[in-house]
mmCIF file of N, CA and C in Angstrom:
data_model
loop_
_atom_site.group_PDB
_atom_site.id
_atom_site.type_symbol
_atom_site.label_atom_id
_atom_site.label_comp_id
_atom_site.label_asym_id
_atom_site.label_seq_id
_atom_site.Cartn_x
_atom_site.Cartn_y
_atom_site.Cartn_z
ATOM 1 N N UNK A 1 -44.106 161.044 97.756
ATOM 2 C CA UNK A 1 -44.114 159.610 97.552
ATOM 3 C C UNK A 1 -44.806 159.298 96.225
ATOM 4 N N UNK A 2 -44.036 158.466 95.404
ATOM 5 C CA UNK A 2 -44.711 158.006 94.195
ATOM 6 C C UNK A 2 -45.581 157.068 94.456
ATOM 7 N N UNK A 3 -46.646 156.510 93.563
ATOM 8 C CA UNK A 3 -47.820 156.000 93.567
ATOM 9 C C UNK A 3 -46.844 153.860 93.532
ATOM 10 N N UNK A 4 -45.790 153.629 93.252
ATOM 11 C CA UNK A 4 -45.367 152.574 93.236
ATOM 12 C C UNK A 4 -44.738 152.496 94.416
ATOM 13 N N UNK A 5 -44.041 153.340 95.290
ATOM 14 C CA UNK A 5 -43.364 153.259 96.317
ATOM 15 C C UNK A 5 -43.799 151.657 97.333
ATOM 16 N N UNK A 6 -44.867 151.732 97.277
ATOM 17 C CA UNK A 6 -45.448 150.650 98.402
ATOM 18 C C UNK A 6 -44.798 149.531 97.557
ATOM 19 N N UNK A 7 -44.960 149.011 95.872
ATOM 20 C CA UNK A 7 -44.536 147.884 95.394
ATOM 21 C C UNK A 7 -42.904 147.898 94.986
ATOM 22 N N UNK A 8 -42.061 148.838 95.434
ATOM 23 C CA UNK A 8 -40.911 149.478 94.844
ATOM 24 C C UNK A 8 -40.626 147.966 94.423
ATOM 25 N N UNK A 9 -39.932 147.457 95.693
ATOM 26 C CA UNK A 9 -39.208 146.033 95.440
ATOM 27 C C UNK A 9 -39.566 144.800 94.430
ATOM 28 N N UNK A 10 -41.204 145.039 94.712
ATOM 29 C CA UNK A 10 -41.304 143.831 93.280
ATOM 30 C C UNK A 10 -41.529 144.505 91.797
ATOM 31 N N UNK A 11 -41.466 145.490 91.972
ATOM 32 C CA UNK A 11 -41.398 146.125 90.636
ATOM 33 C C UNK A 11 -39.727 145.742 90.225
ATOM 34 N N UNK A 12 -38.778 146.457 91.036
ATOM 35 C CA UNK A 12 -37.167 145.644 91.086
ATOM 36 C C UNK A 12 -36.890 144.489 90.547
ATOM 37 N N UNK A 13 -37.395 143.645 91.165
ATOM 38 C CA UNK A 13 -37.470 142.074 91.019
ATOM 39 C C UNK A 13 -37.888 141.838 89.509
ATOM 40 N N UNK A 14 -38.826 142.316 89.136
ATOM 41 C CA UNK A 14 -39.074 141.796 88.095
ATOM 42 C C UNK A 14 -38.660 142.516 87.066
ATOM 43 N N UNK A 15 -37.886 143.728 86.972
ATOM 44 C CA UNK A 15 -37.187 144.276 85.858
ATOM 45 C C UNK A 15 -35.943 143.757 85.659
ATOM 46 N N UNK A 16 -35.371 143.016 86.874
ATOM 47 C CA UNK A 16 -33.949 142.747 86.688
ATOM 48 C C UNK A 16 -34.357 140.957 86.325
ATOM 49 N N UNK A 17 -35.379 140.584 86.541
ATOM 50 C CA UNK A 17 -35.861 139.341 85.821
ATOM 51 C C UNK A 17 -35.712 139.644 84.242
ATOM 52 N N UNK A 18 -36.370 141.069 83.873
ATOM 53 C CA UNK A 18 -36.375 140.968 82.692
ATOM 54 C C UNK A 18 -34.757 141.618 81.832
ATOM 55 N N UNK A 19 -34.428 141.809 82.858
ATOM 56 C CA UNK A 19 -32.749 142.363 82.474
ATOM 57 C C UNK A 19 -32.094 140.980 82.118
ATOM 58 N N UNK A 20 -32.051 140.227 83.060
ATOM 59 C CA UNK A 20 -31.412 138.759 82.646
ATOM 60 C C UNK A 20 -32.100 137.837 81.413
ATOM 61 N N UNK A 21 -33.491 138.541 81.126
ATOM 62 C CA UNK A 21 -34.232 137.748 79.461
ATOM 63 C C UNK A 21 -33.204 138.385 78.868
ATOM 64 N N UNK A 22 -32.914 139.675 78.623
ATOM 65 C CA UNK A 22 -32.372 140.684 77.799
ATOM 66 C C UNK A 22 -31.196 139.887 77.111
ATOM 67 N N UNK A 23 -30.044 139.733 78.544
ATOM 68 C CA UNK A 23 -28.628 139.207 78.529
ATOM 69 C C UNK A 23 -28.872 138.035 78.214
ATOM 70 N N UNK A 24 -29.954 136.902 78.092
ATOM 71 C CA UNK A 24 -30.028 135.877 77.324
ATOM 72 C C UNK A 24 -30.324 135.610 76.082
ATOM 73 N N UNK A 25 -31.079 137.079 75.683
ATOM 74 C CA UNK A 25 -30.833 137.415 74.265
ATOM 75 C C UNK A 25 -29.945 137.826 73.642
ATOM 76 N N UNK A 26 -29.259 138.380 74.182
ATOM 77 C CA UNK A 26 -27.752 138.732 73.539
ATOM 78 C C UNK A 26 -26.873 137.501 73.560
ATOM 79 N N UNK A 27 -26.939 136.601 74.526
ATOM 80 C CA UNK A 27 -25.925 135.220 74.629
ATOM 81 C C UNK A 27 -26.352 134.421 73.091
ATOM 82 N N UNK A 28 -28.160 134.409 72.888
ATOM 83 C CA UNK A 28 -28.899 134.068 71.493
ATOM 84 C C UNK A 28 -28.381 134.246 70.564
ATOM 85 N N UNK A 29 -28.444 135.338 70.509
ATOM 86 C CA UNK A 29 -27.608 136.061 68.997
ATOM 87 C C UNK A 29 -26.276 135.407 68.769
ATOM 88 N N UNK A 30 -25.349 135.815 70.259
ATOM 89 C CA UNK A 30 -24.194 135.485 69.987
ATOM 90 C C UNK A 30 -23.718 133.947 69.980
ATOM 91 N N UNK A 31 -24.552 132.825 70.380
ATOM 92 C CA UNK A 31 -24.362 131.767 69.618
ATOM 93 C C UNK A 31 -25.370 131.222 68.553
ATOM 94 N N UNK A 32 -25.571 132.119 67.596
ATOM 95 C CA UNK A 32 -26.142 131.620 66.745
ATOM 96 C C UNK A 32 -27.809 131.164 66.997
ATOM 97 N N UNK A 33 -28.230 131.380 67.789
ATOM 98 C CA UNK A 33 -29.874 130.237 67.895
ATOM 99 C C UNK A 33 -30.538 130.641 66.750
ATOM 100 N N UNK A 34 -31.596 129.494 67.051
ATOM 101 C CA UNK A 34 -32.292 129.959 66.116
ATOM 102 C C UNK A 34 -33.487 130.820 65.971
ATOM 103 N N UNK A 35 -33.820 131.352 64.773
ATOM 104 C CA UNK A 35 -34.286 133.053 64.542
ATOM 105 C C UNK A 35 -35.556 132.860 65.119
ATOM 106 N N UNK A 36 -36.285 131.479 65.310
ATOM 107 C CA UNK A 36 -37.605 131.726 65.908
ATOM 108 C C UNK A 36 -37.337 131.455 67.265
ATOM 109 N N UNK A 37 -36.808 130.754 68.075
ATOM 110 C CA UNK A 37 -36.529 130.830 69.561
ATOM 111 C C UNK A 37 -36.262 132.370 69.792
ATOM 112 N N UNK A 38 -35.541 132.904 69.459
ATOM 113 C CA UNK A 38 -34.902 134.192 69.644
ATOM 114 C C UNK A 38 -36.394 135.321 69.905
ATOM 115 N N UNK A 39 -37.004 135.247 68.485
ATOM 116 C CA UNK A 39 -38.243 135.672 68.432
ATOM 117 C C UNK A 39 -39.461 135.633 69.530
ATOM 118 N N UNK A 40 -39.021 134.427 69.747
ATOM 119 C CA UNK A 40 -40.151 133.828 70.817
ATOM 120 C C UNK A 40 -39.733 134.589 72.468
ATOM 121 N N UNK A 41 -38.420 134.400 72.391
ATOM 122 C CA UNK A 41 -37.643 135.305 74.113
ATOM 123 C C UNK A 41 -37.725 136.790 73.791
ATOM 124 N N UNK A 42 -37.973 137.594 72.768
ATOM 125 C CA UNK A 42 -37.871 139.193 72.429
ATOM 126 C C UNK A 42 -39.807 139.485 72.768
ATOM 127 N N UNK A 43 -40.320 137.992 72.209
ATOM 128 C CA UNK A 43 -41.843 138.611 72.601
ATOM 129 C C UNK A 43 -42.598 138.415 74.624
ATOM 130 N N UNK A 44 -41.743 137.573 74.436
ATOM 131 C CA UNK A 44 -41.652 137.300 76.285
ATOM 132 C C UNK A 44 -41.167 138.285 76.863
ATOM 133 N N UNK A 45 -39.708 138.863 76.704
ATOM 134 C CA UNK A 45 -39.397 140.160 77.350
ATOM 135 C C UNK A 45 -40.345 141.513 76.649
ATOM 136 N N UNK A 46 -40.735 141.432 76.040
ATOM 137 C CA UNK A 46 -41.838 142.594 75.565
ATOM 138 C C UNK A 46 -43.080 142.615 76.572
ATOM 139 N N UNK A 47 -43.239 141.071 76.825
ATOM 140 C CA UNK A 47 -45.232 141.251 77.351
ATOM 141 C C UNK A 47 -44.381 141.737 78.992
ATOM 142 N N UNK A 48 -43.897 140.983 79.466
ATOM 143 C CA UNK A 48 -42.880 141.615 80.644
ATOM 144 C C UNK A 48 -43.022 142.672 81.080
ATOM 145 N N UNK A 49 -42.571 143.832 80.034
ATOM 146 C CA UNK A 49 -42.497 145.018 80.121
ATOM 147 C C UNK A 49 -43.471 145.688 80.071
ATOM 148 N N UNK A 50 -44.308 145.097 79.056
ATOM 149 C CA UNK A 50 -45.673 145.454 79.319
ATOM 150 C C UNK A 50 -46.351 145.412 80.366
ATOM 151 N N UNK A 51 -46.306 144.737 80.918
ATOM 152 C CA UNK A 51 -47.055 144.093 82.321
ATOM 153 C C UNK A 51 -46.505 144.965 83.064
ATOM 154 N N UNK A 52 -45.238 145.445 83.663
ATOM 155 C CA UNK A 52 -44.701 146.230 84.191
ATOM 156 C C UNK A 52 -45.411 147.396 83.805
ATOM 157 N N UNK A 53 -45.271 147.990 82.814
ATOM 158 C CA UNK A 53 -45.971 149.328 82.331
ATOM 159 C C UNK A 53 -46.895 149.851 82.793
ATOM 160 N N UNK A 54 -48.174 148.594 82.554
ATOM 161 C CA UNK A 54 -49.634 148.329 83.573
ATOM 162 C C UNK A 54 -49.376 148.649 84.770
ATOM 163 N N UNK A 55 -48.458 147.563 85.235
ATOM 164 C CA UNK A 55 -48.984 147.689 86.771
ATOM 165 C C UNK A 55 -48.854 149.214 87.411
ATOM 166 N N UNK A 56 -47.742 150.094 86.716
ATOM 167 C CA UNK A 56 -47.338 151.472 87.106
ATOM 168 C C UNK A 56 -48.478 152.559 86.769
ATOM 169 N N UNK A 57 -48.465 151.963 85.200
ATOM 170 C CA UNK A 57 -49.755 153.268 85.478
ATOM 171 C C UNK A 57 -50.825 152.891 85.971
ATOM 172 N N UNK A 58 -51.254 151.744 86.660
ATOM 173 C CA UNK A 58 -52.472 151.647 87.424
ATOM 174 C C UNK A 58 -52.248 152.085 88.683
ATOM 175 N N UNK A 59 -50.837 151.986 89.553
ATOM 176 C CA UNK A 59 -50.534 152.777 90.637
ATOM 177 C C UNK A 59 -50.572 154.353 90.225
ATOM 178 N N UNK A 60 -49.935 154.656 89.240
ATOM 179 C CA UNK A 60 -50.226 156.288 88.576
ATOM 180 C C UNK A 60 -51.637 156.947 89.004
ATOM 181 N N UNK A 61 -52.138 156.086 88.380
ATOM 182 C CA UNK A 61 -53.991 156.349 88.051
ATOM 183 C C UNK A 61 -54.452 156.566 89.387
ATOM 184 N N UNK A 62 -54.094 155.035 90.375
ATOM 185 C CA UNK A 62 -54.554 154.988 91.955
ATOM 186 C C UNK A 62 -54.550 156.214 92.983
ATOM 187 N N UNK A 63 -52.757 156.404 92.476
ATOM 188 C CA UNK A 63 -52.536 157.368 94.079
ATOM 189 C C UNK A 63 -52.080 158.947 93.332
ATOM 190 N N UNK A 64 -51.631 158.678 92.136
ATOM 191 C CA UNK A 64 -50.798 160.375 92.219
ATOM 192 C C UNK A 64 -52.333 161.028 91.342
ATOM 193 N N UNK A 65 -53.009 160.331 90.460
ATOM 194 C CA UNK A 65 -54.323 160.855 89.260
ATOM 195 C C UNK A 65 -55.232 161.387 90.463
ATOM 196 N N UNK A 66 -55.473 160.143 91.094
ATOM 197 C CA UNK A 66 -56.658 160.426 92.014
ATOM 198 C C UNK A 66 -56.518 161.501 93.020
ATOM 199 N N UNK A 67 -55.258 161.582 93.863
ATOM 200 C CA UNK A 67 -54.930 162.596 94.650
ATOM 201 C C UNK A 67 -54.816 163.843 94.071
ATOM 202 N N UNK A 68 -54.793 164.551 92.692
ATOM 203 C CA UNK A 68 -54.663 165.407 92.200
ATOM 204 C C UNK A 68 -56.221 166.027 91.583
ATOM 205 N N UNK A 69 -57.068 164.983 91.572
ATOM 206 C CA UNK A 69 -58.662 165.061 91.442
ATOM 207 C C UNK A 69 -59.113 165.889 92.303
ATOM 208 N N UNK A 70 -59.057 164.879 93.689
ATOM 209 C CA UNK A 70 -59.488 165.568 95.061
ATOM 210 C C UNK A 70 -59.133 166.860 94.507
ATOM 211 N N UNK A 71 -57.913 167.124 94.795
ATOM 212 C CA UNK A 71 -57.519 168.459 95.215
ATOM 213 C C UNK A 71 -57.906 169.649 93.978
ATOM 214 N N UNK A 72 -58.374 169.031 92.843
ATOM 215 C CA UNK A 72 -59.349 169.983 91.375
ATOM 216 C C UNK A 72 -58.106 170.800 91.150
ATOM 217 N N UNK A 73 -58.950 171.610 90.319
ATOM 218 C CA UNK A 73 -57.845 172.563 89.712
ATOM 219 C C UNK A 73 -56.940 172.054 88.270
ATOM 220 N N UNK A 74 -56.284 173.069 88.245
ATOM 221 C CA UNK A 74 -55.460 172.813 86.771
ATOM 222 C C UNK A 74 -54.433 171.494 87.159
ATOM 223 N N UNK A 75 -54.231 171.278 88.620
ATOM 224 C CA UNK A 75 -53.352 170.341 88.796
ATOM 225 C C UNK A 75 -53.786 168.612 88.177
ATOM 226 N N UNK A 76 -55.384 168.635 88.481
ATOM 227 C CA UNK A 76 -56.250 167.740 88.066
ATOM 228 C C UNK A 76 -56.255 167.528 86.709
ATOM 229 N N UNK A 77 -56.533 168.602 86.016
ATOM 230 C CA UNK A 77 -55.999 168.701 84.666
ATOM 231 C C UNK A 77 -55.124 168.104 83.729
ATOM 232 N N UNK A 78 -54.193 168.309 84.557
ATOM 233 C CA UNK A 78 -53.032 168.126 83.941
ATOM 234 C C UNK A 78 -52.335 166.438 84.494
ATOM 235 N N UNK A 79 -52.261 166.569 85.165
ATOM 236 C CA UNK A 79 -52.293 165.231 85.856
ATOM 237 C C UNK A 79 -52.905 164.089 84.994
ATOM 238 N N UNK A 80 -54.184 164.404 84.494
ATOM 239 C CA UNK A 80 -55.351 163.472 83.689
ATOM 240 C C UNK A 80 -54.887 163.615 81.908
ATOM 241 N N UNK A 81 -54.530 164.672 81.899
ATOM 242 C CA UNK A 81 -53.719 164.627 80.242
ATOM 243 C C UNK A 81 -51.994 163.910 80.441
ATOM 244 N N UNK A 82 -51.658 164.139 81.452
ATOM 245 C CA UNK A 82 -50.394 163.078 81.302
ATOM 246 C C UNK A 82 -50.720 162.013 81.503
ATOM 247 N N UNK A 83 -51.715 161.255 82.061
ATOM 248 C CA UNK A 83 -52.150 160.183 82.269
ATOM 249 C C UNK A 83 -52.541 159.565 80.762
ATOM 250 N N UNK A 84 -53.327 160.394 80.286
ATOM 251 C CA UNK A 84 -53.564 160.447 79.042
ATOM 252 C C UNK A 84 -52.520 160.087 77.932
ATOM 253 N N UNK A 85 -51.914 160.496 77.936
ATOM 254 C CA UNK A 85 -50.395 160.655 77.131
ATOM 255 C C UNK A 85 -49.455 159.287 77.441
ATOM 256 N N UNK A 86 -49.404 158.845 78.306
ATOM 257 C CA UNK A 86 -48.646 158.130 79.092
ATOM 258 C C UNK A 86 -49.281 156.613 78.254
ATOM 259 N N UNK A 87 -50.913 156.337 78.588
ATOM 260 C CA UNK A 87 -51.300 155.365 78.023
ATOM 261 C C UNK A 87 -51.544 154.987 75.959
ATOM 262 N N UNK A 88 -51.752 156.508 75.880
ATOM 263 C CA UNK A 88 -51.640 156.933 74.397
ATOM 264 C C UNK A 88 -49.882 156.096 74.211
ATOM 265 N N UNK A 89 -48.870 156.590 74.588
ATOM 266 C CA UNK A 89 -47.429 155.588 74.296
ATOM 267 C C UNK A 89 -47.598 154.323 74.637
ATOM 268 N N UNK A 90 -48.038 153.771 75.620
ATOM 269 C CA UNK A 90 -48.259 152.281 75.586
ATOM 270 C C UNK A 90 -49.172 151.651 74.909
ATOM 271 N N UNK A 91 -49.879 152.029 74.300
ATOM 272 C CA UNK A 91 -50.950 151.538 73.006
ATOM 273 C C UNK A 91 -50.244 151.164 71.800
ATOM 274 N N UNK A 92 -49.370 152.710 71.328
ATOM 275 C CA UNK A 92 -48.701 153.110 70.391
ATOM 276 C C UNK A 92 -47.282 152.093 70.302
ATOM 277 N N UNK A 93 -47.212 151.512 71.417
ATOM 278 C CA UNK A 93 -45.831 150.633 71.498
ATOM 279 C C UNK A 93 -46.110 148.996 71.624
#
């Protein structure tokens, strides 16, 4: 079981929320709007995703980081450098 499983559905919900910003950005483009509205819906579907991002790796961190602690070892290890890595790309993005 993944560490989101318990929120599967509203994690769902709100990606396909941000699927339909997406397809309203493309409708943008394709009639012309204008370049700062447009701007303004690309930084809305960004924090979105962001927020999404969060909420996963804080379930990450919760149930699969921590359960791999307990149990020590190289699994702990490693577990804590992908964790690592994971937030290193969402900084970086």
């Amino acid at each position: 079981m993944h560490g989101y499983t318990d929120n599967k559905d509203d994690h769902l919900r709100r990606l396909r929320r941000i699927e339909g910003q997406v397809r309203g950005l493309a409708r943008m483009i394709e009639n012309d709007d204008y370049c700062i509205d447009v701007l303004t819906q690309i930084s809305a579907a960004t924090r979105a995703l962001q927020s999404v991002s969060l909420n996963l790796l804080d379930e990450h961190l919760r149930h699969c980081v921590s359960q791999a602690i307990s149990e020590g070892g190289a699994a702990a290890d490693d577990k804590i450098a992908e964790a690592s890595n994971a937030i290193a790309r969402l900084v970086r993005s």
